[in-house]
Every structure is written in C-alpha cells, then in structure tokens.
XYZ file of C-alpha atoms in Angstrom:
771
model
C 0.006 -0.352 0.198
C 3.086 1.931 -0.245
C 4.038 4.259 3.164
C 1.821 6.791 3.818
C 2.603 10.198 5.160
C 5.530 10.154 2.808
C 6.314 12.969 -0.264
C 3.541 15.026 1.397
C 3.565 18.923 0.218
C 5.628 21.343 2.319
C 2.610 23.984 4.210
C 3.485 26.376 1.155
C 3.038 24.246 -1.256
C -0.427 22.037 -0.117
C -2.186 25.398 1.053
C -5.945 24.752 1.617
C -8.038 27.120 -0.190
C -4.845 27.901 -2.938
C -7.081 29.845 -5.848
C -5.106 30.416 -9.615
C -5.148 33.115 -11.102
C -4.522 32.210 -14.647
C -3.876 28.608 -15.969
C -2.950 27.271 -19.189
C -5.614 27.626 -21.849
C -5.255 23.671 -22.050
C -6.152 23.621 -18.599
C -9.265 26.065 -18.316
C -12.581 24.193 -17.256
C -15.570 24.607 -20.247
C -18.678 22.970 -20.615
C -19.537 22.017 -24.147
C -23.013 21.209 -25.140
C -24.662 18.649 -23.734
C -22.035 18.067 -20.742
C -23.704 17.694 -17.422
C -20.875 18.210 -14.828
C -22.865 17.036 -11.955
C -22.749 13.330 -13.409
C -18.729 12.934 -13.572
C -17.462 11.023 -10.799
C -14.369 12.147 -9.473
C -11.396 10.086 -10.602
C -10.025 9.544 -6.714
C -13.065 8.542 -5.358
C -15.647 8.050 -7.126
C -17.912 10.284 -6.089
C -20.325 12.482 -8.435
C -21.243 14.391 -5.428
C -20.425 18.672 -5.607
C -20.696 19.351 -2.212
C -16.995 21.962 -1.732
C -17.957 22.074 1.935
C -17.190 18.220 2.907
C -14.811 17.425 -0.446
C -13.606 20.940 -1.488
C -14.313 22.162 -4.741
C -14.751 19.829 -7.358
C -13.125 20.632 -10.853
C -13.894 18.888 -14.469
C -11.138 19.567 -17.325
C -13.052 18.306 -20.037
C -10.051 18.088 -22.372
C -8.631 15.594 -20.092
C -11.497 13.909 -18.695
C -11.183 14.557 -15.633
C -12.988 15.241 -12.625
C -11.930 15.457 -8.785
C -12.557 16.689 -5.822
C -9.642 19.234 -4.406
C -9.720 17.496 -1.176
C -9.457 13.862 -2.799
C -6.520 15.495 -4.257
C -4.680 17.229 -1.441
C -5.282 14.476 0.713
C -4.119 11.314 -1.390
C -0.758 10.021 -0.077
C 1.313 9.497 -2.902
C 0.991 12.823 -5.056
C 2.201 16.233 -4.201
C 2.547 19.540 -5.910
C 5.788 19.570 -8.676
C 4.483 22.586 -10.772
C 3.882 25.756 -9.492
C 0.465 27.299 -8.441
C -1.064 27.916 -12.303
C -0.219 24.611 -13.347
C -1.970 21.694 -13.307
C -4.365 21.424 -10.299
C -3.268 23.839 -8.414
C 0.096 22.838 -9.057
C -0.346 19.188 -9.318
C -0.047 18.246 -12.502
C -1.800 16.060 -14.506
C 0.430 13.380 -15.169
C 1.186 12.773 -11.648
C -3.029 12.637 -10.832
C -3.082 9.871 -13.476
C -0.251 8.222 -11.660
C -1.923 8.822 -8.352
C -5.165 7.498 -9.848
C -3.057 4.449 -11.438
C -1.803 3.604 -7.596
C -4.799 3.869 -5.809
C -6.890 1.566 -8.189
C -4.951 -1.400 -6.515
C -6.095 -0.955 -3.034
C -9.295 -1.417 -1.623
C -11.185 0.501 0.878
C -11.377 -0.057 4.408
C -14.703 1.351 5.020
C -16.872 0.910 1.683
C -14.793 -2.300 0.624
C -14.032 -0.827 -2.974
C -11.113 -0.158 -5.093
C -9.535 3.272 -5.517
C -8.753 4.046 -1.154
C -5.703 6.702 -2.413
C -5.729 7.857 1.479
C -3.793 5.554 4.367
C -3.435 6.449 8.303
C -0.126 7.889 9.124
C -0.380 5.559 12.245
C 3.210 2.957 12.722
C 2.091 -0.513 11.176
C -1.152 0.648 10.479
C -1.866 0.033 6.763
C -6.021 0.897 6.188
C -7.021 3.239 3.869
C -10.477 4.653 2.406
C -11.343 7.500 0.156
C -11.559 10.781 1.139
C -15.766 10.803 1.445
C -15.795 7.095 3.186
C -13.105 8.546 5.869
C -15.588 11.615 6.515
C -18.480 9.310 7.526
C -16.311 6.818 9.141
C -14.998 9.959 11.544
C -11.252 9.582 10.086
C -9.430 13.065 11.319
C -7.697 15.154 8.078
C -4.973 17.762 8.745
C -4.984 20.253 6.313
C -1.891 21.544 7.317
C 2.105 20.708 7.739
C 2.240 17.389 5.575
C -1.563 16.972 4.953
C -1.155 13.894 7.654
C -5.032 11.883 7.623
C -5.894 9.599 10.663
C -8.317 6.824 10.800
C -11.039 6.185 13.235
C -8.949 4.373 15.741
C -5.485 6.305 15.535
C -7.351 9.967 15.173
C -6.286 12.459 17.478
C -8.766 13.425 20.520
C -9.058 15.977 22.881
C -7.952 16.218 26.102
C -10.763 15.959 28.908
C -10.369 16.001 32.279
C -12.351 14.819 35.657
C -12.939 18.971 36.415
C -14.380 19.269 33.461
C -18.204 20.233 33.600
C -20.622 17.679 33.019
C -24.259 17.993 30.632
C -24.243 20.324 28.258
C -24.250 24.198 27.400
C -25.132 26.083 23.889
C -22.957 25.846 21.219
C -21.993 29.239 20.914
C -21.941 29.810 17.190
C -25.169 27.781 16.619
C -26.855 28.432 19.864
C -28.410 24.920 19.943
C -27.041 22.669 22.851
C -23.832 20.531 22.596
C -23.086 17.549 24.954
C -19.555 17.777 27.021
C -18.803 14.620 25.449
C -15.128 13.596 23.847
C -16.926 12.459 20.069
C -15.942 13.210 16.401
C -19.065 15.930 16.617
C -17.931 18.050 19.520
C -15.039 20.471 19.947
C -13.846 22.228 22.562
C -11.645 25.597 22.940
C -8.353 25.177 23.744
C -8.591 28.474 25.124
C -11.677 29.091 27.025
C -12.711 26.452 29.371
C -16.670 26.398 28.888
C -16.573 27.084 24.946
C -17.582 23.818 23.130
C -18.570 23.722 19.092
C -20.197 21.402 16.832
C -17.611 20.523 14.772
C -19.904 21.035 11.827
C -20.266 24.211 12.930
C -16.928 25.420 13.471
C -15.693 23.847 10.263
C -19.122 26.387 8.397
C -17.249 28.590 10.424
C -13.605 28.168 8.941
C -14.707 28.213 5.506
C -16.183 31.689 6.124
C -13.961 33.510 8.695
C -10.926 32.759 6.451
C -7.473 31.909 7.946
C -7.680 35.562 9.353
C -11.017 36.091 10.356
C -11.426 32.610 11.982
C -10.784 32.924 16.037
C -12.415 31.731 19.146
C -15.621 32.874 19.722
C -15.332 33.785 23.086
C -12.213 35.294 23.892
C -10.788 36.351 20.196
C -8.112 34.086 20.717
C -7.004 32.725 17.615
C -2.961 31.016 17.136
C -3.821 28.989 20.176
C -7.145 28.393 18.546
C -6.427 27.578 14.877
C -3.538 25.438 16.035
C -5.642 23.346 17.952
C -8.680 22.908 15.528
C -5.976 22.244 12.766
C -5.100 19.359 14.727
C -8.650 17.681 15.331
C -9.024 18.150 10.683
C -10.887 21.713 11.417
C -10.056 22.472 7.216
C -8.597 26.346 7.577
C -8.486 28.179 3.881
C -6.124 30.480 3.365
C -8.577 33.535 1.741
C -10.042 36.220 1.994
C -13.509 35.718 4.423
C -16.448 35.132 2.290
C -18.059 38.758 3.340
C -15.429 40.436 2.054
C -15.479 39.142 -1.775
C -18.777 39.879 -2.118
C -19.100 41.875 -4.560
C -20.541 45.613 -2.930
C -21.215 43.669 0.132
C -21.147 47.194 2.110
C -22.954 49.230 0.009
C -25.794 49.503 2.244
C -23.473 51.172 5.354
C -23.341 53.914 2.324
C -27.106 54.974 2.597
C -27.466 57.544 5.097
C -31.026 57.254 7.198
C -32.940 60.303 6.930
C -36.350 59.697 8.704
C -37.997 61.217 11.715
C -39.237 58.605 14.074
C -40.432 60.085 17.121
C -43.897 59.935 18.211
C -44.919 63.293 17.270
C -43.746 64.887 14.254
C -43.496 68.842 13.690
C -42.405 68.862 10.248
C -45.299 69.664 7.955
C -43.406 68.469 5.120
C -43.293 65.335 6.450
C -41.238 62.545 8.048
C -38.433 62.351 5.671
C -37.901 65.876 5.193
C -34.155 66.969 6.034
C -33.244 70.383 5.520
C -29.288 70.906 6.476
C -28.313 73.932 9.184
C -31.544 74.246 10.065
C -34.157 73.039 12.840
C -36.118 70.434 10.046
C -32.363 68.700 9.790
C -32.330 65.082 10.628
C -30.269 63.908 13.550
C -29.293 59.747 13.798
C -29.577 58.011 16.914
C -25.481 58.076 18.068
C -25.537 54.435 18.852
C -27.366 52.743 15.931
C -28.118 54.959 13.500
C -31.324 53.072 12.565
C -33.338 55.659 13.880
C -33.857 59.271 13.193
C -35.612 62.867 14.606
C -35.546 66.036 13.835
C -33.691 68.600 16.037
C -37.447 70.427 16.286
C -39.333 67.957 17.435
C -36.563 66.545 20.281
C -36.644 69.816 21.194
C -32.886 69.778 20.431
C -30.947 72.853 19.845
C -27.786 71.984 18.071
C -26.491 69.426 15.656
C -23.886 68.831 18.443
C -26.246 67.552 20.623
C -26.446 63.479 21.372
C -29.638 61.531 20.962
C -30.502 57.957 21.206
C -33.624 56.410 20.243
C -36.116 54.558 22.707
C -34.594 50.547 21.530
C -30.918 51.983 22.694
C -32.153 53.742 25.369
C -33.911 50.871 26.960
C -31.185 48.513 26.069
C -28.338 51.088 28.053
C -30.633 51.077 30.915
C -30.856 47.496 30.860
C -26.663 47.040 30.661
C -26.259 50.381 33.537
C -25.960 53.344 30.736
C -27.563 55.466 32.810
C -28.387 58.521 30.570
C -31.842 59.790 30.267
C -30.374 62.562 28.269
C -26.705 62.482 27.813
C -24.989 65.486 28.180
C -22.356 66.792 25.541
C -19.348 66.169 27.278
C -17.982 66.575 30.258
C -17.817 70.444 30.718
C -14.728 72.629 31.882
C -16.845 74.288 34.649
C -17.697 70.847 36.149
C -15.549 71.665 39.885
C -14.470 69.348 43.229
C -14.742 71.055 46.360
C -14.205 74.633 44.378
C -11.425 73.805 42.347
C -11.907 73.999 38.456
C -11.759 70.903 37.139
C -10.174 70.318 33.401
C -12.236 67.388 31.940
C -13.332 67.663 28.085
C -14.488 70.262 26.005
C -17.685 69.562 23.695
C -17.084 67.727 20.852
C -16.298 69.029 17.592
C -19.819 68.163 14.927
C -19.126 65.034 14.078
C -19.102 63.590 10.201
C -22.633 62.958 8.961
C -21.994 59.255 8.045
C -24.067 56.248 9.110
C -22.929 55.215 12.245
C -22.708 51.747 10.914
C -19.783 52.065 8.673
C -16.568 50.089 9.533
C -14.564 51.955 7.896
C -15.636 55.478 10.015
C -17.026 54.805 13.511
C -13.607 55.673 15.311
C -13.511 58.425 13.338
C -16.795 59.748 14.647
C -15.916 59.059 17.884
C -17.805 61.566 20.023
C -14.643 61.910 22.799
C -12.437 63.830 20.756
C -10.337 65.461 23.519
C -8.348 68.793 22.682
C -5.143 68.461 22.988
C -2.816 70.425 25.255
C -4.758 72.336 27.068
C -3.724 72.003 30.399
C -0.421 74.316 31.431
C -0.041 71.120 33.604
C -0.594 68.331 30.674
C 3.117 67.777 30.681
C 3.340 66.727 34.172
C 3.546 62.888 34.626
C 1.513 62.284 37.470
C -0.812 59.315 38.292
C -4.476 59.528 37.003
C -6.275 60.531 39.876
C -4.112 63.452 40.519
C -4.622 64.597 36.610
C -8.133 65.044 37.356
C -8.759 67.318 39.333
C -5.294 69.392 38.136
C -6.020 73.109 39.069
C -6.164 75.718 36.028
C -3.031 77.720 37.244
C -0.031 76.988 37.358
C 2.524 74.229 39.221
C 5.880 74.975 40.060
C 8.250 72.469 40.304
C 9.218 70.769 43.250
C 11.368 68.119 44.965
C 8.500 65.028 44.888
C 8.050 65.919 41.245
C 11.677 65.912 40.639
C 11.867 62.908 42.390
C 8.902 61.347 40.652
C 10.709 62.732 37.154
C 14.039 60.354 38.086
C 11.843 57.687 39.300
C 10.247 57.456 35.616
C 13.117 58.173 33.769
C 14.815 55.237 35.527
C 12.128 52.605 34.872
C 11.588 53.732 31.076
C 15.520 52.962 30.542
C 14.487 49.902 31.744
C 11.381 49.264 29.713
C 14.257 50.240 26.535
C 16.209 47.253 27.708
C 12.497 45.115 27.680
C 11.779 46.242 23.751
C 14.745 45.718 22.767
C 14.539 41.680 23.594
C 11.084 41.751 21.871
C 12.555 43.605 19.070
C 14.487 40.350 18.382
C 11.174 38.526 17.254
C 11.467 41.427 14.390
C 12.560 39.692 11.013
C 13.595 41.558 7.754
C 11.347 40.605 5.856
C 9.081 44.008 4.816
C 5.381 44.771 5.730
C 4.190 48.236 3.188
C 1.203 50.100 4.577
C -0.202 52.379 2.109
C -1.168 55.539 4.344
C -3.622 58.472 4.340
C -2.984 60.695 7.269
C -6.771 62.177 6.796
C -8.132 58.446 7.387
C -5.279 56.962 9.817
C -7.674 54.892 11.018
C -9.458 52.646 8.060
C -6.172 52.672 6.524
C -3.848 50.978 9.841
C -7.387 48.420 9.975
C -6.897 47.648 6.088
C -2.864 47.145 6.651
C -3.221 44.867 10.191
C -5.684 42.629 8.592
C -4.247 42.384 5.745
C -3.458 38.366 4.655
C 0.023 38.845 4.215
C 0.544 41.373 7.666
C 3.244 39.460 10.413
C 3.341 41.593 13.510
C 7.632 40.212 12.768
C 8.195 41.320 9.493
C 9.563 45.343 8.888
C 6.700 47.780 8.802
C 7.580 50.057 6.176
C 4.937 52.992 5.686
C 4.190 55.359 2.281
C 1.785 58.103 3.241
C -0.409 58.894 0.097
C -2.181 61.757 -0.845
C -5.801 60.858 -1.787
C -6.746 63.751 -4.231
C -3.523 63.606 -6.590
C -2.513 60.144 -6.095
C 1.203 60.852 -4.925
C 3.079 58.983 -2.408
C 6.021 60.076 -0.368
C 8.822 58.126 0.054
C 9.045 55.187 2.716
C 11.039 56.535 5.557
C 11.833 55.880 8.807
C 10.383 59.324 9.190
C 7.351 58.028 7.877
C 6.887 54.976 10.531
C 7.478 57.041 12.864
C 4.798 59.484 11.923
C 2.073 56.920 10.937
C 2.725 55.473 14.521
C 2.359 58.586 16.306
C -1.200 59.665 14.820
C -2.727 56.075 15.122
C -1.877 56.726 19.142
C -3.297 60.034 18.648
C -6.358 59.007 17.186
C -6.417 55.614 19.396
C -6.057 57.992 22.508
C -9.532 60.086 21.315
C -11.584 57.296 19.621
C -14.774 56.074 20.965
C -12.738 53.079 22.454
C -11.897 54.509 25.542
C -13.128 56.804 27.792
C -12.269 59.489 30.281
C -9.900 62.704 30.183
C -6.711 62.157 30.646
C -6.346 58.759 32.612
C -8.428 56.866 30.251
C -10.397 53.696 31.258
C -11.756 51.558 28.079
C -15.730 52.346 26.866
C -18.481 50.146 26.270
C -18.835 50.673 22.090
C -20.838 47.391 21.664
C -20.176 47.830 17.487
C -16.403 48.402 18.102
C -17.037 45.166 20.004
C -19.005 43.493 17.113
C -16.015 44.586 14.805
C -13.259 43.375 16.880
C -11.615 46.218 17.202
C -10.405 46.478 21.043
C -8.280 43.648 19.477
C -7.231 45.408 17.391
C -6.578 48.694 18.658
C -4.634 46.076 21.607
C -2.512 44.829 18.633
C -1.681 47.969 17.283
C -0.452 49.340 20.537
C 2.165 45.896 21.100
C 3.317 46.632 17.625
C 3.748 50.332 17.815
C 5.791 49.641 21.314
C 8.284 46.881 19.746
C 8.452 48.734 16.422
C 9.763 52.331 17.410
C 6.239 54.146 17.489
C 5.435 56.113 20.948
C 4.026 55.164 24.007
C 0.132 55.539 24.481
C 0.251 57.086 27.058
C -3.122 57.953 28.341
C -3.989 54.488 30.862
C -5.453 55.220 33.358
C -3.791 53.315 36.354
C -6.887 51.186 37.159
C -7.154 49.654 33.701
C -3.415 49.328 33.668
C -4.106 47.107 36.930
C -6.358 45.416 35.297
C -4.714 44.561 32.322
C -1.715 43.347 34.340
C -3.178 42.394 37.704
C -6.441 41.189 36.706
C -9.787 42.323 37.022
C -10.725 40.904 40.113
C -8.134 42.203 41.340
C -8.679 45.629 41.241
C -10.593 48.600 43.084
C -11.800 51.158 40.651
C -12.232 55.271 42.537
C -14.901 57.722 41.088
C -12.332 58.913 38.879
C -12.478 56.069 36.921
C -15.903 57.013 35.779
C -16.286 59.221 32.629
C -20.227 58.947 32.584
C -21.494 63.071 34.323
C -24.484 61.053 35.515
C -23.297 57.874 37.060
C -20.755 60.263 38.801
C -23.292 62.500 40.182
C -25.349 59.822 40.960
C -22.254 57.785 43.080
C -21.504 61.333 44.326
C -24.887 61.644 45.871
C -24.543 58.284 48.070
C -21.460 58.880 48.697
C -22.024 62.240 50.594
C -25.395 60.838 51.898
C -25.395 62.366 55.269
C -28.628 60.323 56.877
C -30.237 57.042 56.223
C -33.519 58.499 54.933
C -31.723 61.149 52.586
C -29.463 57.851 51.418
C -32.994 55.680 50.857
C -34.569 58.607 48.966
C -31.667 58.777 46.782
C -31.951 55.274 45.985
C -35.211 55.700 45.157
C -34.864 58.077 42.690
C -32.028 55.614 40.922
C -33.649 52.676 41.384
C -33.716 51.580 37.606
C -29.754 51.915 37.354
C -29.163 50.235 40.256
C -31.709 47.244 39.624
C -29.515 47.048 36.125
C -26.018 47.167 38.020
C -27.765 44.224 39.773
C -27.210 46.722 42.863
C -30.586 47.014 44.025
C -30.936 46.030 47.710
C -32.588 47.250 51.163
C -30.623 49.441 52.750
C -30.633 49.773 56.983
C -27.895 51.352 57.607
C -26.278 54.405 56.495
C -22.474 52.682 56.642
C -24.124 50.159 54.062
C -23.752 53.175 51.535
C -19.814 52.189 51.195
C -20.092 48.814 50.179
C -23.001 50.204 47.758
C -20.050 52.502 46.029
C -17.705 50.119 45.540
C -20.311 47.822 44.456
C -21.220 50.059 41.556
C -18.059 51.711 40.898
C -16.861 47.947 40.067
C -19.913 47.269 37.879
C -19.704 49.876 36.234
C -15.430 50.430 35.547
C -14.933 46.732 35.351
C -17.543 44.446 34.703
C -19.443 45.810 31.876
C -16.708 46.192 30.255
C -15.300 42.082 30.905
C -15.695 41.476 27.043
C -13.500 44.502 25.268
C -10.909 44.417 27.829
C -10.242 40.827 27.441
C -10.475 41.496 23.710
C -7.744 44.170 24.110
C -5.426 42.330 26.598
C -5.555 39.545 23.776
C -4.639 42.009 21.394
C -1.499 43.315 24.041
C -0.191 39.626 23.478
C 1.271 40.234 20.199
C 4.612 39.852 20.323
C 4.654 39.174 23.972
C 3.798 42.355 25.266
C 1.578 42.031 27.539
C 3.753 39.129 29.210
C 6.813 41.951 29.684
C 3.984 43.947 31.326
C 2.714 41.387 33.572
C 6.709 40.884 34.348
C 7.623 44.462 35.060
C 4.534 46.379 35.863
C 6.325 49.032 37.178
C 8.805 49.634 33.945
C 5.724 49.117 31.808
C 3.828 51.632 33.753
C 6.511 54.802 32.976
C 5.006 54.792 29.388
C 1.656 53.386 29.321
C 0.146 55.953 32.211
C 2.747 58.085 32.016
C 2.845 60.879 28.992
C 6.081 61.086 27.217
C 8.819 63.192 29.366
C 9.200 66.767 27.755
C 12.332 67.257 25.668
C 15.380 69.342 27.524
C 18.347 70.275 27.390
C 19.628 67.182 29.652
C 17.537 64.701 27.565
C 18.990 65.620 24.112
C 22.246 65.526 25.898
C 21.811 62.330 26.938
C 20.331 60.883 23.962
C 22.927 61.992 21.798
C 26.610 60.822 21.782
C 29.774 63.503 20.817
C 32.360 61.851 18.465
C 34.911 64.055 16.540
C 38.063 63.438 15.079
C 39.794 66.662 16.578
C 39.506 67.015 20.455
C 39.906 71.068 19.736
C 37.005 70.608 17.445
C 35.232 68.341 19.715
C 35.905 70.677 22.767
C 35.005 74.113 20.787
C 32.156 72.536 19.183
C 30.681 70.856 21.854
C 30.765 74.692 23.448
C 28.207 75.534 20.866
C 26.091 72.904 20.551
C 25.757 72.866 24.505
C 24.593 77.246 23.708
C 22.808 76.373 21.792
C 20.336 73.831 23.075
C 19.912 76.545 26.336
C 19.303 79.047 23.723
C 16.197 77.024 22.501
C 15.003 75.776 25.966
C 15.093 79.086 26.558
C 12.877 80.352 23.387
C 15.904 82.502 21.634
C 15.655 80.160 18.765
C 13.219 79.886 16.545
C 14.092 76.012 16.371
C 12.431 73.322 19.344
C 13.880 70.218 20.209
C 11.767 68.230 18.317
C 12.810 70.092 15.149
C 16.367 69.215 15.871
C 15.141 65.503 16.791
C 13.100 64.953 13.783
C 16.151 66.513 11.471
C 18.710 64.125 12.252
C 16.231 60.860 13.699
C 13.403 61.572 11.353
C 11.575 60.998 15.249
C 10.161 64.358 16.797
C 9.938 62.279 19.503
C 11.895 59.457 21.586
C 10.619 55.953 21.171
C 10.029 53.802 24.000
C 12.406 51.114 22.662
C 15.490 53.993 21.943
C 16.724 54.205 18.755
C 19.336 52.554 16.748
C 21.980 52.854 16.220
C 22.157 55.203 18.637
C 22.372 59.416 17.916
C 25.668 60.545 17.776
C 27.459 63.714 16.787
C 30.344 64.798 14.727
C 32.216 68.107 14.000
C 33.603 68.163 10.582
C 34.842 71.183 8.720
C 31.458 71.788 6.195
C 29.404 74.204 5.857
C 26.317 73.166 6.869
C 24.459 70.826 9.099
C 23.867 67.735 8.072
C 21.327 65.288 9.778
C 22.089 61.378 8.461
C 18.493 59.926 9.195
C 20.054 56.137 8.466
C 22.641 56.424 10.913
C 20.590 58.828 13.458
C 24.593 60.969 13.361
C 24.594 64.866 13.089
C 27.243 66.652 11.106
C 27.636 69.790 12.767
C 29.867 72.349 11.118
C 32.931 73.818 12.973
C 32.874 78.050 13.138
C 34.759 80.328 14.265
C 31.968 82.140 16.468
C 28.595 80.483 18.018
C 26.166 83.156 15.857
C 28.189 81.509 12.795
C 26.753 78.255 14.237
C 23.844 79.057 15.323
C 22.725 80.572 12.300
C 23.475 78.026 10.000
C 21.868 75.646 12.309
C 18.093 77.459 11.974
C 18.449 78.211 8.562
C 19.665 74.432 7.277
C 17.277 72.992 9.885
C 14.231 75.029 8.989
C 14.637 74.952 5.594
C 14.807 70.974 5.194
C 12.115 70.848 7.394
C 9.823 73.213 5.705
C 10.195 71.599 1.671
C 9.490 68.252 3.585
C 6.172 69.321 5.313
C 5.416 70.814 1.605
C-alpha cells in the first residue's frame, strides 16, 4: 500500500484554499454542449457528489476527461505538488494525478470495500486505506496543515478531557443549540476558554466562511492557540479572505444615510422624510444604532452637536447600566471639585455626517475627541487621579516632582531594554502599509488585517495623497509619523473614555467588529517597532491588564459618565439614612440594571454600595472589551512583559512622555570628533545652542532638531537604533543622516555663525519636507 505520510507537500506547497489566478489554456475548465458537470465522477473517490464544504471544490477538465474533488487530491498519500500554482490543478500536474489514480486503483477501501482508496492512516503499522468521503463518514481526521496527515477512526487525535470538565450540556456559541460535553468526534472544545464548546460541523462552516485571518475563538478572540488546536482536530481553515469580504458591494448598505423622523409626534409640516441641513428640520440619527432619526425641533434639540438616542437603544443601555436619560454633550470644563475648576473634556466637534454603522469610519465619528494641550500642567507626569483634579493655575516644580521624574526616567530605561529583547523577533521581511494621513485609522485597520501582515515583519509606510494620488518615499520618518498619528487617534477614539487617564469604554459596534483586539495589537506593535507609547492609560485600566480585573478596586475618578458619577457622589455624600434611601429611590432603575439594588438598613451600607457600583460600571460592564484588548496586547509578547515588569511599563503606558529638554537631548546624543580641539569648541557651541532653544531664543524646537536627525519628533520607548551621535567636521552646513541617526555639525569660528547655520539649514529642510 505504500508508505503513508511520505512525499507530502510543504505548508506552502499545499495551501488549503489556493486560488490560481490563471491556468494554461488547455487546462481551463469548459462546458461544451450536452455535458453534465453534476454527472461526472471524481477520479479518486468515484463519488459524484458536489459539496465544496465537505469535499472541496469539484473541478472538471473536459479535454482530459478528468474530474476531481480538491480535498481528495490534497489528502492523497502518493502525490505531491511539483508544479507552480498556475500549473495543472493548483500545482498538481495532470500526469501525476493519473499516476496517483493508477496507484490507488490497486488499494481497497477498508470502509466501502471498493478499489481506489488513495488515502492511508499515518499511524505506525496501520495499513488502513480509504476514500476521502468514506473517511469523513467513518469519522477519520484529516489535518490540513504541515504534511497533510490523515488518521483512521482508531488512531485519530483526541482532545484531553479532565475530571474537572463540567458535565452535562451547554450552548454551542455558533449555532446556540445545545452541545453535550462528551469526548466524541462531533464535539470540540476551545483550547483557550474553559466553557466554550462547539459542534464540529458549526466550526467547519465558520472556518470556511471566515478564512485564516478571521477564524478565532468566538468567546475570547484568541487566534493562534485556537487555530492550532482546530487544525490538529481536522478543521480546514482556508487561506483566503472571509466570504463577506469577497461579496461584491458587500458594504453598499452602509453608505446609505438614514433620513426619517421616528419620534411619536413629528412637527415638520413637510413630512417625516424632509431633511434641511443646518436648520431645525435637519435629521439627527441615533448616536448608537444610526437606524432611527429625529428632526432637531421634534426632540427639542438646540444644535446638531447634541447627542440623541432612540427609544430602543435607550432601553438597552438602561438595562446594561448606561444610566443616562439625556446624555450630556460632554464633561463641562466648569465642573468643580472642592471649589477648584477641573479640566475634563471639551465639547466635541461636529461629527462627520455618515452612517454610524460604517466599519471604516465609525471610530472617526467619536464624540469623545479630546482637546489637546489644554492644560498648562498637562506635561506633569502624575498618577491619573491627580491629573483628574489638576488646577488650571500654574504648578511650580518641587522636590517631589523631580524625584518622580527621576524614578520615571529609570523605569523607562528598563522598558527600553525589555522592548529591545522583544524586537529580536522582528525579521528583515517587510510589510508595506499605504496610509492616508486624513484617514489613518481605516487605512491602518485595513493594513493590519491584510493576509500578508505579520507583527514580526519589518514595517514600511507609504503616505499617499487621495487628491492627486502622489506618494511620499518610504523612510523611518514615515513610520514614526504613522505610529504617532495612530496612537493619537486611539487616544481620542470611542474605544476609550475619560479625560487624561482613560479606561476602556463599552462600544457595542467596536465589540462586533473586534476593534478592541486590533487596538491592543496596534499598541503592542507600536512599542516593539519603535513607535510612541500610548501614555493615556488610567491606573485602573493598567492594573486590570496586569493583575486581572478581579484584583482591582476602581475609584470615582474612573467614571467618565457624568450622570453615573453624580449618582455615586450623591450616595457617597448622603448624611442620613433617610436621604440615602431617597437617593436610592430616585436611581432604582440604574441600580437594578447594575445588580446593586438591595435593601439599605444603615447609613454605613453606602460604602459597600458605592464600591459595588464602581466595580460594575468601571470593570464588570467592560469584561468583553477588556479581554479582547488583552488578547491584542499579547502580540509579540508585550502583555507578558507588562505582567513581569509592571512598574516599568506603567511609566510609558500611564504617563505622558518626558518633555524634551537640554538634559534629555544631551543624554540622547553621543559626541564624536576627529579632533579634540574641534570636539571641545563644537561641544561648547552645541550646549549653548541647546540653552537658547530651551529658553525660546531660537526659532527651532528640540522636536525640530530630533526630527532633522532621526526622522522622529519624539523619543521611542525602545530608543533609537543606532543610537544618535554628533560629529564635528569641516563642512559648511549641518547634515542630518537619518539612516545612521547622526548629526554632522560644522566647525565655526563664532557661536553666532553656528546658530545661524543651524537655524537656516534645519528650518528650510523641514519646511521643504512638509511641503
């Protein structure tokens, strides 16, 4: 019967869903008159069935009188792919197929007892042979990976079931029908989630629909571990785009803007479908579902900037704990804490008037756009609770602040070394991303989701202009700029809520589109590939990621919703049992939705009640987004290092980067020179010029100098590679060599000449680049 399992193609050779783009003319499928494709018989299994989900695509080549199921061909033991993708049947040559048919004709199927069994069990000393359809019927397992092994019903791999496995049945998370917790062929359990069980048939249909990129655990979104186990258990995961990505005009409906007034009493005399932009008869859509609308006047809305929710979404959020009868436009800057103005969020700008269901633009429509650099003390790297109540008055540096800065600087040096260890995974193979700066999120999402993207590939970025189609040259500067824009967009997106120290928000559309996972993945990739750190995580969010949500106690500052924060504050400040009970009566609907509604018999019960509400609103409510976000951060091993070195990573994830100063620039650059005289004289001019930049006596900034030399206006958490250097040479003007991160400076007679050449060269160079 031959030696089963030998002469198999490699992983790259036998791809599960190879789609040849072109074939030689004589091999293309044709259908002449009176030729019934359905009546043809597969040359390997001798079955006429045409079921791509079970047997793979059925292909007929009329001129060669050849019909074959793709899976029958792929799993046959005595054939391998010797041709290119566009030769024969996806690289299987016609003459090799005929040889395999002749070889199999001598072998009898151990199931149907007929000749032509081309597949054999790879278990040692097992000589069973069978047809592919017969093997499926007898519950054999075929592994569509590596050397494409097949196992008979007696030697097939099984999943490990422990005594602690829950007995009985649970819902299949795909079809929602009951599935028994039994170690049988038709049932599979998730390797990454303890209570996730599936029907084998449901998983196979999902894998064929989702493809290699989108096939993940339906509970925790784990991809690598889940796919590895499913491939081992015989689930075929094709290397192709998801079926919904291949449909023509699949997202056409998302381009339609809903324009109809759905309130009970419409006041517009011209009808519910009338829409006049920039007037009281403009139609505003529901900020959550986008499938209901109202005229501004019909809902007593004074401006288009106000948010509006339909009755259906309002009832859903009431049950989920989003306590808001009329959500305020934003956290007002006039909110005060103990008489001190508290800088929170500015009113949001007018959102783009597009359907809220659009997968490409929904993050761009966030109503939580935070005004940047509003606070004069925004650069102070203090813990999140301190930043929440920061006074608008200037804060003088003190000794404690200096010690905090020194400690953060030490922690960032540790992070730098850790990230360099992770960067060893990055290979020289490149992945190119085409980015439009005006639409950085959707372009980044598309690039990170493309089939060829791998976090271990070197990333190159091309910025292009949609208006004229022009591209900028790929360089380190483009990559630095891309990651900077991406982190800024995530900070201001609807995935996060809060002012300076942000927590995850609950966005159902983002959960549906798996965007929390993508956000975590982008942050991990940015850190390892030399991008900036987020710097906006709250201490609570960071602790949830590192220590687990069950070990975190949130604070009132973590609540971004004004109504919820006011409710908690009223309960906390109740001075008597009667006032406490009155407050609870007013918000009983919210408490019931949060699972915190219970009898209160003493005033001291309020503390436990406040803790329960905080835990629900800040942590329990976002369990699914948090788990998805954590899975994304596992990319390249970042989350694991965060859990091993929490203090170090807190310095870059919970604090803004240190402001560039004379001290940081001097620490960053190492001075080299061919002459001690030049080095001594030039170093003096260099230090003097840095002092002028810091005091504002120069037209340049430290960011301009850094950008001129390295292509980045910030210092990455992983540092620069190679480390920046300065050389004093007999040249006329400064030269920034970005590939080497080297600044070559001229040796001048006077300081004024040095300053003039620095400002003229760097300013003009950056101006030309911007243009």
